[in-house]
Amino acid sequence: MATDNTLVETSNGPIQGFDDGRAKSWKGVRYAAPPIGDLRWRAPEPPEKWTTVADATRYGWVCPQPVDPRIPIDLGAPQGEDCLTLNVWASSDTAAGDRKPVMVWVHGGAYILGSASQPLYDGRALTSAGEAIVVTVNYRIGALGFLDLSEFDTPRRRFDSNLGLRDVLAALRWVQDNIAAFGGDPGRVTLFGESAGAGIITTLLTSPAAEGLFSAAIAQSSPATSVYDVSRAHGITRLVLDRLGMTASDVDRLPDLGVDVIVAAATEVFYDVPVRNPGTLAFAPIVDGDIVPDYPVKLAREGRSHPVPLIIGTNKHEAALFKWMKSPLMPITPEAINAMFTEIAAEQPTLELPTEDKIGTAYAGLRGKARGMGVARDVGFRMPSVWLAEGHSAVAPVYLYRFDFSTPMLRLLRIAAAHATELPFVWGNLVTGPKDPTFKLGGLKTGALVSERIRTRWLNFATHAEPTGMRGEPEWLPYSEPDRACLLIDKQDTVASDIDTHIRATWGTQVLNFR
């Protein structure tokens, strides 16, 4: 039952959390006003202050999103537009004056799925050792968070860009203002996330608006080059309007439209775009000249990223999950790969794309979809992470990793170390329900040891800005030439030199960025 040690006075008003004897939690904490009505497609506004104690024992609403049977996500809470809330965890013995390091999580989901309340992201395992405060953030996704309507600004109606990014920035400002009251240190905030969440992080690494809001970052499987220009964003906007049966003259009516109608139209566009234009997403950050001044990887390679320590990496078999789900989000067939190359060549005619011989050398012995999975993995995740690591290492320490561990069941399903399979190990939530197949054929004991090692490194990084391991574990050196050290996370951790030498030779130093 709730006790006084979970009563916290925030800058917006008092909240009451819950202490289960292992960890304290505060759920559904409002960090911005409800983004509804006139605030739909507007930058987040401060919430109205309150004086009576607000209940913070239940998760807040989840941003409205499609329900995809191929991706059975337990969102942990009902859907609703009033979704700009966050959750805080601390060990039960944490006091307000402790100044513990803070880890702020940005969930993934291709910029259209997911929530901060997913059971997978329950913060008790990460915080129960008492080493850090954990915060998970809800932000607007899909058309509500990444549809760019700014070209339709009028004196009567204004629309802002990159709303999902602006939400995360607002949450980070809330952390700066409030986390000390929970026992956290606002000067030691590590921003960490996976997939689209990691894409937000690598984008904010070069955003002027994010300066000073976090002191370290962890990007797990970031689609760092999936950031588009305004013209592409406007094309997506018109596709959504077409699905809604609207024209530019009807845009004023959008804030009054039912959210279910918007989600349905956006979902159709979300699945149609990567079929028409393989390798691209419908909804993603855009270069708006404001929150995102230019392509993040380009800026990082020019030495223009925030000088904060960074852990960045990918999984060994990223594309296997998309093949297993029969998802169009990653191009793996020869036809889709060729279409992607054709589009890149048309958009960037001066770019030197790899020849068929180079592709054959880098992916020797692989044919058809197997080769396509390798190409998709490296174009979508591995090379963007390597390119960003190369650039960012000039301004701050970078630690590169690759997650190789897989359980017998995941190998049987031919998923192995696929996209997102590292998440249970990072969070220490290895079995999230009776339908979780991960350990059905064993491997739980080994998996628990893998999880303990990862959490130790992530927590030490948040605490000391260095990802030191447990006693006896290899030293993980910063990424730099000529060694290009990379931590390989498997049954045992190892540190290897330049594991990407062949794909680097294939893809070169020119960044593949869809415009």
XYZ file of N, CA, C and O in Angstrom, residues 62-185:
496
model
N -1.909 5.311 -23.368
C -0.924 5.006 -24.408
C -1.323 5.749 -25.672
O -2.517 5.810 -26.014
N -0.353 6.312 -26.386
C -0.679 7.022 -27.622
C -1.432 6.102 -28.585
O -1.024 4.956 -28.816
N -2.553 6.560 -29.155
C -3.333 5.733 -30.073
C -2.478 5.174 -31.205
O -1.655 5.884 -31.791
N -2.702 3.894 -31.522
C -1.873 3.189 -32.493
C -2.613 1.981 -33.029
O -3.587 1.513 -32.423
N -2.148 1.432 -34.152
C -2.811 0.241 -34.699
C -2.546 -0.992 -33.848
O -1.548 -1.066 -33.122
N -3.447 -1.940 -33.923
C -3.258 -3.244 -33.298
C -2.911 -4.218 -34.416
O -3.731 -4.514 -35.275
N -1.663 -4.685 -34.432
C -1.172 -5.541 -35.511
C -0.993 -6.955 -34.961
O -0.159 -7.182 -34.078
N -1.784 -7.925 -35.456
C -1.670 -9.298 -34.924
C -0.289 -9.910 -35.140
O 0.087 -10.843 -34.442
N 0.471 -9.364 -36.096
C 1.829 -9.882 -36.327
C 2.798 -9.381 -35.267
O 3.891 -9.932 -35.109
N 2.393 -8.332 -34.546
C 3.259 -7.755 -33.519
C 2.432 -7.692 -32.222
O 1.874 -6.650 -31.877
N 2.340 -8.796 -31.499
C 1.455 -8.854 -30.322
C 2.053 -8.140 -29.117
O 2.573 -8.742 -28.178
N 1.976 -6.806 -29.128
C 2.537 -6.004 -28.049
C 1.508 -5.832 -26.927
O 0.373 -5.437 -27.182
N 1.923 -6.138 -25.704
C 1.121 -5.799 -24.536
C 1.492 -4.376 -24.140
O 2.560 -4.130 -23.590
N 0.619 -3.428 -24.432
C 0.927 -2.018 -24.198
C 0.868 -1.640 -22.730
O 1.381 -0.590 -22.337
N 0.226 -2.447 -21.917
C 0.208 -2.203 -20.485
C -0.817 -1.196 -20.005
O -0.956 -0.987 -18.799
N -1.529 -0.551 -20.919
C -2.519 0.466 -20.542
C -3.426 0.734 -21.744
O -3.048 0.444 -22.888
N -4.606 1.297 -21.511
C -5.508 1.633 -22.625
C -4.952 2.763 -23.480
O -4.096 3.536 -23.041
N -5.469 2.865 -24.698
C -5.054 3.920 -25.606
C -5.899 5.179 -25.401
O -7.085 5.105 -25.077
N -5.259 6.322 -25.622
C -5.971 7.596 -25.524
C -5.029 8.737 -25.867
O -3.822 8.652 -25.619
N -5.561 9.821 -26.410
C -4.702 10.935 -26.847
C -4.037 11.673 -25.689
O -2.992 12.289 -25.867
N -4.621 11.619 -24.532
C -4.037 12.292 -23.365
C -2.900 11.408 -22.833
O -2.988 10.806 -21.767
N -1.806 11.353 -23.587
C -0.790 10.318 -23.376
C 0.568 10.847 -22.942
O 1.517 10.057 -22.816
N 0.713 12.148 -22.706
C 2.040 12.692 -22.412
C 2.354 12.563 -20.923
O 2.319 13.521 -20.146
N 2.649 11.318 -20.555
C 2.985 10.987 -19.178
C 4.278 10.178 -19.152
O 4.729 9.659 -20.179
N 4.849 10.047 -17.988
C 6.057 9.239 -17.806
C 5.950 8.457 -16.504
O 5.045 8.683 -15.689
N 6.874 7.521 -16.311
C 6.885 6.662 -15.139
C 8.280 6.695 -14.522
O 9.277 6.764 -15.242
N 8.345 6.650 -13.204
C 9.616 6.725 -12.485
C 9.735 5.539 -11.541
O 8.762 5.191 -10.859
N 10.927 4.908 -11.525
C 11.215 3.839 -10.573
C 12.472 4.179 -9.776
O 13.425 4.742 -10.325
N 12.468 3.804 -8.500
C 13.648 3.935 -7.650
C 13.614 2.794 -6.638
O 12.536 2.292 -6.295
N 14.768 2.361 -6.178
C 14.781 1.322 -5.145
C 14.102 1.849 -3.886
O 14.042 3.057 -3.643
N 13.576 0.940 -3.088
C 12.795 1.339 -1.916
C 13.594 2.157 -0.909
O 13.021 2.953 -0.149
N 14.914 1.971 -0.901
C 15.726 2.706 0.069
C 16.224 4.045 -0.460
O 17.017 4.722 0.191
N 15.756 4.463 -1.634
C 16.184 5.739 -2.208
C 15.529 6.904 -1.473
O 14.329 6.875 -1.189
N 16.342 7.914 -1.188
C 15.835 9.124 -0.532
C 16.012 10.324 -1.447
O 16.823 10.299 -2.386
N 15.281 11.394 -1.164
C 15.274 12.561 -2.046
C 16.656 13.173 -2.246
O 16.943 13.722 -3.304
N 17.535 13.067 -1.272
C 18.844 13.715 -1.400
C 19.944 12.820 -1.932
O 21.126 13.185 -1.866
N 19.595 11.671 -2.510
C 20.613 10.679 -2.876
C 21.435 11.029 -4.112
O 22.562 10.597 -4.245
N 20.878 11.731 -5.049
C 21.586 12.147 -6.276
C 22.100 10.934 -7.060
O 23.262 10.862 -7.462
N 21.235 9.966 -7.300
C 21.608 8.780 -8.080
C 21.561 9.085 -9.573
O 20.817 9.972 -10.013
N 22.352 8.353 -10.375
C 22.259 8.537 -11.821
C 20.864 8.182 -12.320
O 20.161 7.367 -11.711
N 20.479 8.790 -13.427
C 19.128 8.644 -13.970
C 19.220 8.050 -15.374
O 20.068 8.459 -16.175
N 18.355 7.082 -15.664
C 18.277 6.491 -16.997
C 16.880 6.731 -17.552
O 15.888 6.292 -16.966
N 16.803 7.460 -18.658
C 15.518 7.831 -19.267
C 15.323 7.014 -20.539
O 16.115 7.121 -21.483
N 14.272 6.193 -20.568
C 14.034 5.250 -21.659
C 13.056 5.815 -22.684
O 11.987 6.321 -22.345
N 13.434 5.661 -23.981
C 12.567 6.029 -25.101
C 12.250 4.750 -25.862
O 13.142 4.135 -26.458
N 10.990 4.327 -25.833
C 10.623 3.033 -26.424
C 10.678 3.068 -27.943
O 10.598 4.131 -28.581
N 10.795 1.882 -28.536
C 10.786 1.745 -29.991
C 9.409 1.372 -30.512
O 8.413 1.394 -29.797
N 9.378 1.008 -31.811
C 8.117 0.623 -32.436
C 7.890 1.277 -33.781
O 6.761 1.571 -34.160
N 9.001 1.487 -34.550
C 8.901 2.024 -35.916
C 8.186 3.372 -35.972
O 7.574 3.714 -36.976
N 8.232 4.127 -34.895
C 7.595 5.446 -34.786
C 6.077 5.392 -34.872
O 5.430 6.413 -35.047
N 5.499 4.183 -34.710
C 4.037 4.090 -34.796
C 3.451 3.139 -33.762
O 2.242 3.105 -33.553
N 4.310 2.385 -33.054
C 3.851 1.390 -32.086
C 4.591 1.562 -30.761
O 5.610 2.235 -30.683
N 4.058 0.921 -29.718
C 4.766 0.826 -28.456
C 4.318 1.828 -27.404
O 3.541 2.754 -27.669
N 4.826 1.608 -26.168
C 4.483 2.497 -25.062
C 5.514 2.362 -23.958
O 6.302 1.407 -23.922
N 5.471 3.310 -23.022
C 6.352 3.275 -21.857
C 5.847 2.321 -20.792
O 6.552 2.054 -19.820
N 4.626 1.815 -20.947
C 4.030 0.942 -19.938
C 4.074 -0.531 -20.316
O 3.468 -1.361 -19.625
N 4.766 -0.889 -21.385
C 4.894 -2.299 -21.733
C 5.538 -3.060 -20.572
O 6.507 -2.588 -19.977
N 5.018 -4.236 -20.208
C 5.601 -5.007 -19.098
C 7.104 -5.223 -19.241
O 7.820 -5.297 -18.238
N 7.578 -5.298 -20.468
C 9.001 -5.472 -20.712
C 9.820 -4.352 -20.090
O 10.970 -4.557 -19.682
N 9.228 -3.140 -20.001
C 9.960 -1.972 -19.520
C 9.665 -1.653 -18.052
O 9.898 -0.529 -17.600
N 9.158 -2.625 -17.312
C 9.001 -2.442 -15.873
C 10.384 -2.218 -15.266
O 11.299 -3.009 -15.460
N 10.550 -1.138 -14.521
C 11.875 -0.726 -14.086
C 12.392 -1.345 -12.806
O 13.485 -0.996 -12.354
N 11.653 -2.280 -12.199
C 12.070 -2.797 -10.901
C 13.409 -3.531 -10.947
O 14.237 -3.374 -10.041
N 13.647 -4.330 -11.971
C 14.905 -5.082 -12.022
C 16.105 -4.154 -12.164
O 17.161 -4.397 -11.574
N 15.948 -3.086 -12.948
C 17.059 -2.142 -13.136
C 17.313 -1.298 -11.893
O 18.444 -0.897 -11.630
N 16.273 -1.033 -11.122
C 16.432 -0.112 -9.991
C 16.580 -0.807 -8.649
O 17.050 -0.184 -7.691
N 16.198 -2.071 -8.544
C 16.139 -2.708 -7.224
C 17.501 -2.813 -6.558
O 17.587 -2.885 -5.333
N 18.577 -2.815 -7.359
C 19.915 -2.850 -6.764
C 20.290 -1.503 -6.153
O 21.307 -1.390 -5.471
N 19.473 -0.498 -6.407
C 19.686 0.796 -5.787
C 20.684 1.692 -6.477
O 21.099 2.714 -5.929
N 21.060 1.358 -7.706
C 22.136 2.087 -8.369
C 21.658 3.248 -9.228
O 22.440 4.139 -9.554
N 20.403 3.247 -9.649
C 19.952 4.278 -10.581
C 18.451 4.507 -10.437
O 17.716 3.649 -9.937
N 18.021 5.657 -10.905
C 16.604 5.978 -11.071
C 16.268 5.726 -12.543
O 17.032 6.099 -13.432
N 15.133 5.095 -12.816
C 14.723 4.809 -14.194
C 13.431 5.558 -14.508
O 12.491 5.561 -13.710
N 13.406 6.190 -15.677
C 12.227 6.917 -16.163
C 11.871 6.365 -17.541
O 12.751 6.216 -18.395
N 10.604 6.038 -17.763
C 10.149 5.639 -19.102
C 9.135 6.657 -19.599
O 8.287 7.120 -18.834
N 9.222 7.000 -20.875
C 8.488 8.147 -21.422
C 7.509 7.725 -22.517
O 7.882 7.018 -23.465
N 6.271 8.171 -22.400
C 5.329 8.107 -23.514
C 5.496 9.351 -24.372
O 5.638 10.462 -23.834
N 5.444 9.181 -25.657
C 5.494 10.313 -26.584
C 4.549 10.021 -27.738
O 4.140 8.873 -27.953
N 4.202 11.053 -28.483
C 3.274 10.853 -29.599
C 3.963 10.126 -30.752
O 5.109 10.417 -31.090
N 3.243 9.185 -31.333
C 3.784 8.355 -32.410
C 2.829 8.391 -33.602
O 1.762 8.992 -33.548
N 3.248 7.755 -34.703
C 2.415 7.705 -35.896
C 2.108 9.093 -36.424
O 2.921 10.016 -36.346
N 0.907 9.247 -36.951
C 0.511 10.540 -37.514
C 0.404 11.616 -36.448
O 0.615 12.803 -36.729
N 0.108 11.233 -35.218
C -0.016 12.225 -34.154
C 1.328 12.801 -33.750
O 1.414 13.917 -33.246
N 2.401 12.028 -33.967
C 3.720 12.477 -33.556
C 4.663 12.841 -34.670
O 5.627 13.592 -34.452
N 4.413 12.330 -35.902
C 5.399 12.522 -36.964
C 4.790 12.885 -38.317
O 5.463 12.805 -39.337
N 3.530 13.274 -38.334
C 2.941 13.808 -39.566
C 3.243 15.301 -39.613
O 2.915 16.037 -38.671
N 3.867 15.743 -40.698
C 4.264 17.153 -40.775
C 3.198 17.961 -41.519
O 3.012 17.816 -42.727
N 2.522 18.818 -40.777
C 1.477 19.673 -41.344
C 1.898 21.133 -41.360
O 1.070 22.016 -41.608
N 3.180 21.393 -41.118
C 3.629 22.775 -40.947
C 3.445 23.619 -42.204
O 3.344 24.851 -42.110
N 3.370 22.992 -43.373
C 3.161 23.784 -44.596
C 1.768 24.414 -44.626
O 1.514 25.327 -45.424
N 0.884 23.936 -43.747
C -0.480 24.455 -43.734
C -0.709 25.482 -42.624
O -1.853 25.799 -42.294
N 0.372 25.973 -42.031
C 0.247 27.011 -41.005
C -0.524 28.220 -41.539
O -0.293 28.672 -42.665
N -1.429 28.716 -40.729
C -2.152 29.950 -41.060
C -2.241 30.788 -39.783
O -1.993 30.280 -38.680
N -2.595 32.053 -39.893
C -2.787 32.854 -38.677
C -3.832 32.240 -37.739
O -3.778 32.431 -36.529
N -4.757 31.487 -38.311
C -5.840 30.899 -37.511
C -5.429 29.573 -36.895
O -5.867 29.218 -35.802
N -4.584 28.802 -37.605
C -4.249 27.455 -37.149
C -2.763 27.198 -37.356
O -2.252 27.378 -38.462
N -2.064 26.793 -36.300
C -0.635 26.510 -36.395
C -0.371 25.025 -36.188
O -1.035 24.380 -35.378
N 0.606 24.515 -36.947
C 1.028 23.125 -36.802
C 2.542 23.096 -36.595
O 3.275 23.800 -37.292
N 3.005 22.286 -35.656
C 4.435 22.177 -35.378
C 5.002 20.885 -35.957
O 4.271 19.914 -36.202
N 6.311 20.861 -36.152
C 6.990 19.699 -36.734
C 7.591 18.826 -35.647
O 7.768 19.249 -34.505
N 7.933 17.587 -36.020
C 8.684 16.669 -35.149
C 8.115 16.610 -33.732
O 8.826 16.722 -32.733
N 6.818 16.375 -33.635
C 6.147 16.424 -32.336
C 6.640 15.345 -31.381
O 6.768 15.581 -30.171
N 6.926 14.151 -31.898
C 7.444 13.097 -31.039
C 8.766 13.490 -30.400
O 9.006 13.225 -29.215
N 9.631 14.130 -31.175
C 10.903 14.614 -30.633
C 10.663 15.698 -29.591
O 11.313 15.732 -28.528
N 9.749 16.613 -29.888
C 9.458 17.701 -28.946
C 8.908 17.139 -27.621
O 9.182 17.686 -26.548
N 8.114 16.065 -27.708
C 7.604 15.442 -26.487
C 8.752 14.906 -25.631
O 8.774 15.107 -24.410
N 9.695 14.199 -26.255
C 10.829 13.658 -25.503
C 11.651 14.790 -24.886
O 12.102 14.697 -23.736
N 11.835 15.869 -25.619
C 12.543 17.029 -25.075
C 11.806 17.608 -23.862
O 12.433 17.969 -22.854
N 10.478 17.665 -23.938
C 9.696 18.169 -22.808
C 9.847 17.255 -21.597
O 9.948 17.718 -20.454
N 9.872 15.937 -21.841
C 10.066 14.986 -20.739
C 11.446 15.147 -20.119
O 11.600 15.064 -18.890
N 12.451 15.384 -20.951
C 13.802 15.598 -20.424
C 13.893 16.875 -19.606
O 14.595 16.917 -18.588
N 13.165 17.899 -20.015
C 13.136 19.128 -19.209
C 12.441 18.870 -17.871
O 12.854 19.399 -16.823
N 11.386 18.040 -17.905
C 10.720 17.660 -16.652
C 11.713 16.947 -15.731
O 11.747 17.207 -14.521
N 12.510 16.058 -16.294
C 13.514 15.344 -15.499
C 14.489 16.333 -14.868
O 14.822 16.235 -13.679
N 14.961 17.299 -15.645
C 15.882 18.292 -15.101
C 15.265 19.039 -13.917
O 15.928 19.325 -12.921
N 13.981 19.335 -14.019
C 13.310 20.144 -12.999
C 12.888 19.336 -11.770
O 12.733 19.914 -10.682
N 12.689 18.018 -11.943
C 12.003 17.261 -10.893
C 12.733 16.051 -10.335
O 12.394 15.581 -9.241
N 13.706 15.513 -11.053
C 14.208 14.193 -10.672
C 14.929 14.203 -9.326
O 15.000 13.168 -8.643
N 15.458 15.340 -8.897
C 16.117 15.395 -7.589
C 15.149 15.044 -6.463
O 15.558 14.447 -5.449
N 13.880 15.370 -6.624
C 12.888 15.060 -5.599
C 12.654 13.560 -5.462
O 12.125 13.101 -4.437
N 13.042 12.799 -6.475
C 12.906 11.342 -6.441
C 14.217 10.656 -6.040
O 14.286 9.435 -5.991
N 15.272 11.444 -5.798
C 16.570 10.879 -5.454
C 17.533 10.810 -6.609
O 18.592 10.169 -6.498
N 17.211 11.464 -7.732
C 18.060 11.414 -8.919
C 18.937 12.645 -9.075
O 18.675 13.695 -8.477
N 19.952 12.495 -9.894
C 20.910 13.571 -10.162
C 20.643 14.145 -11.552
O 20.914 13.473 -12.563
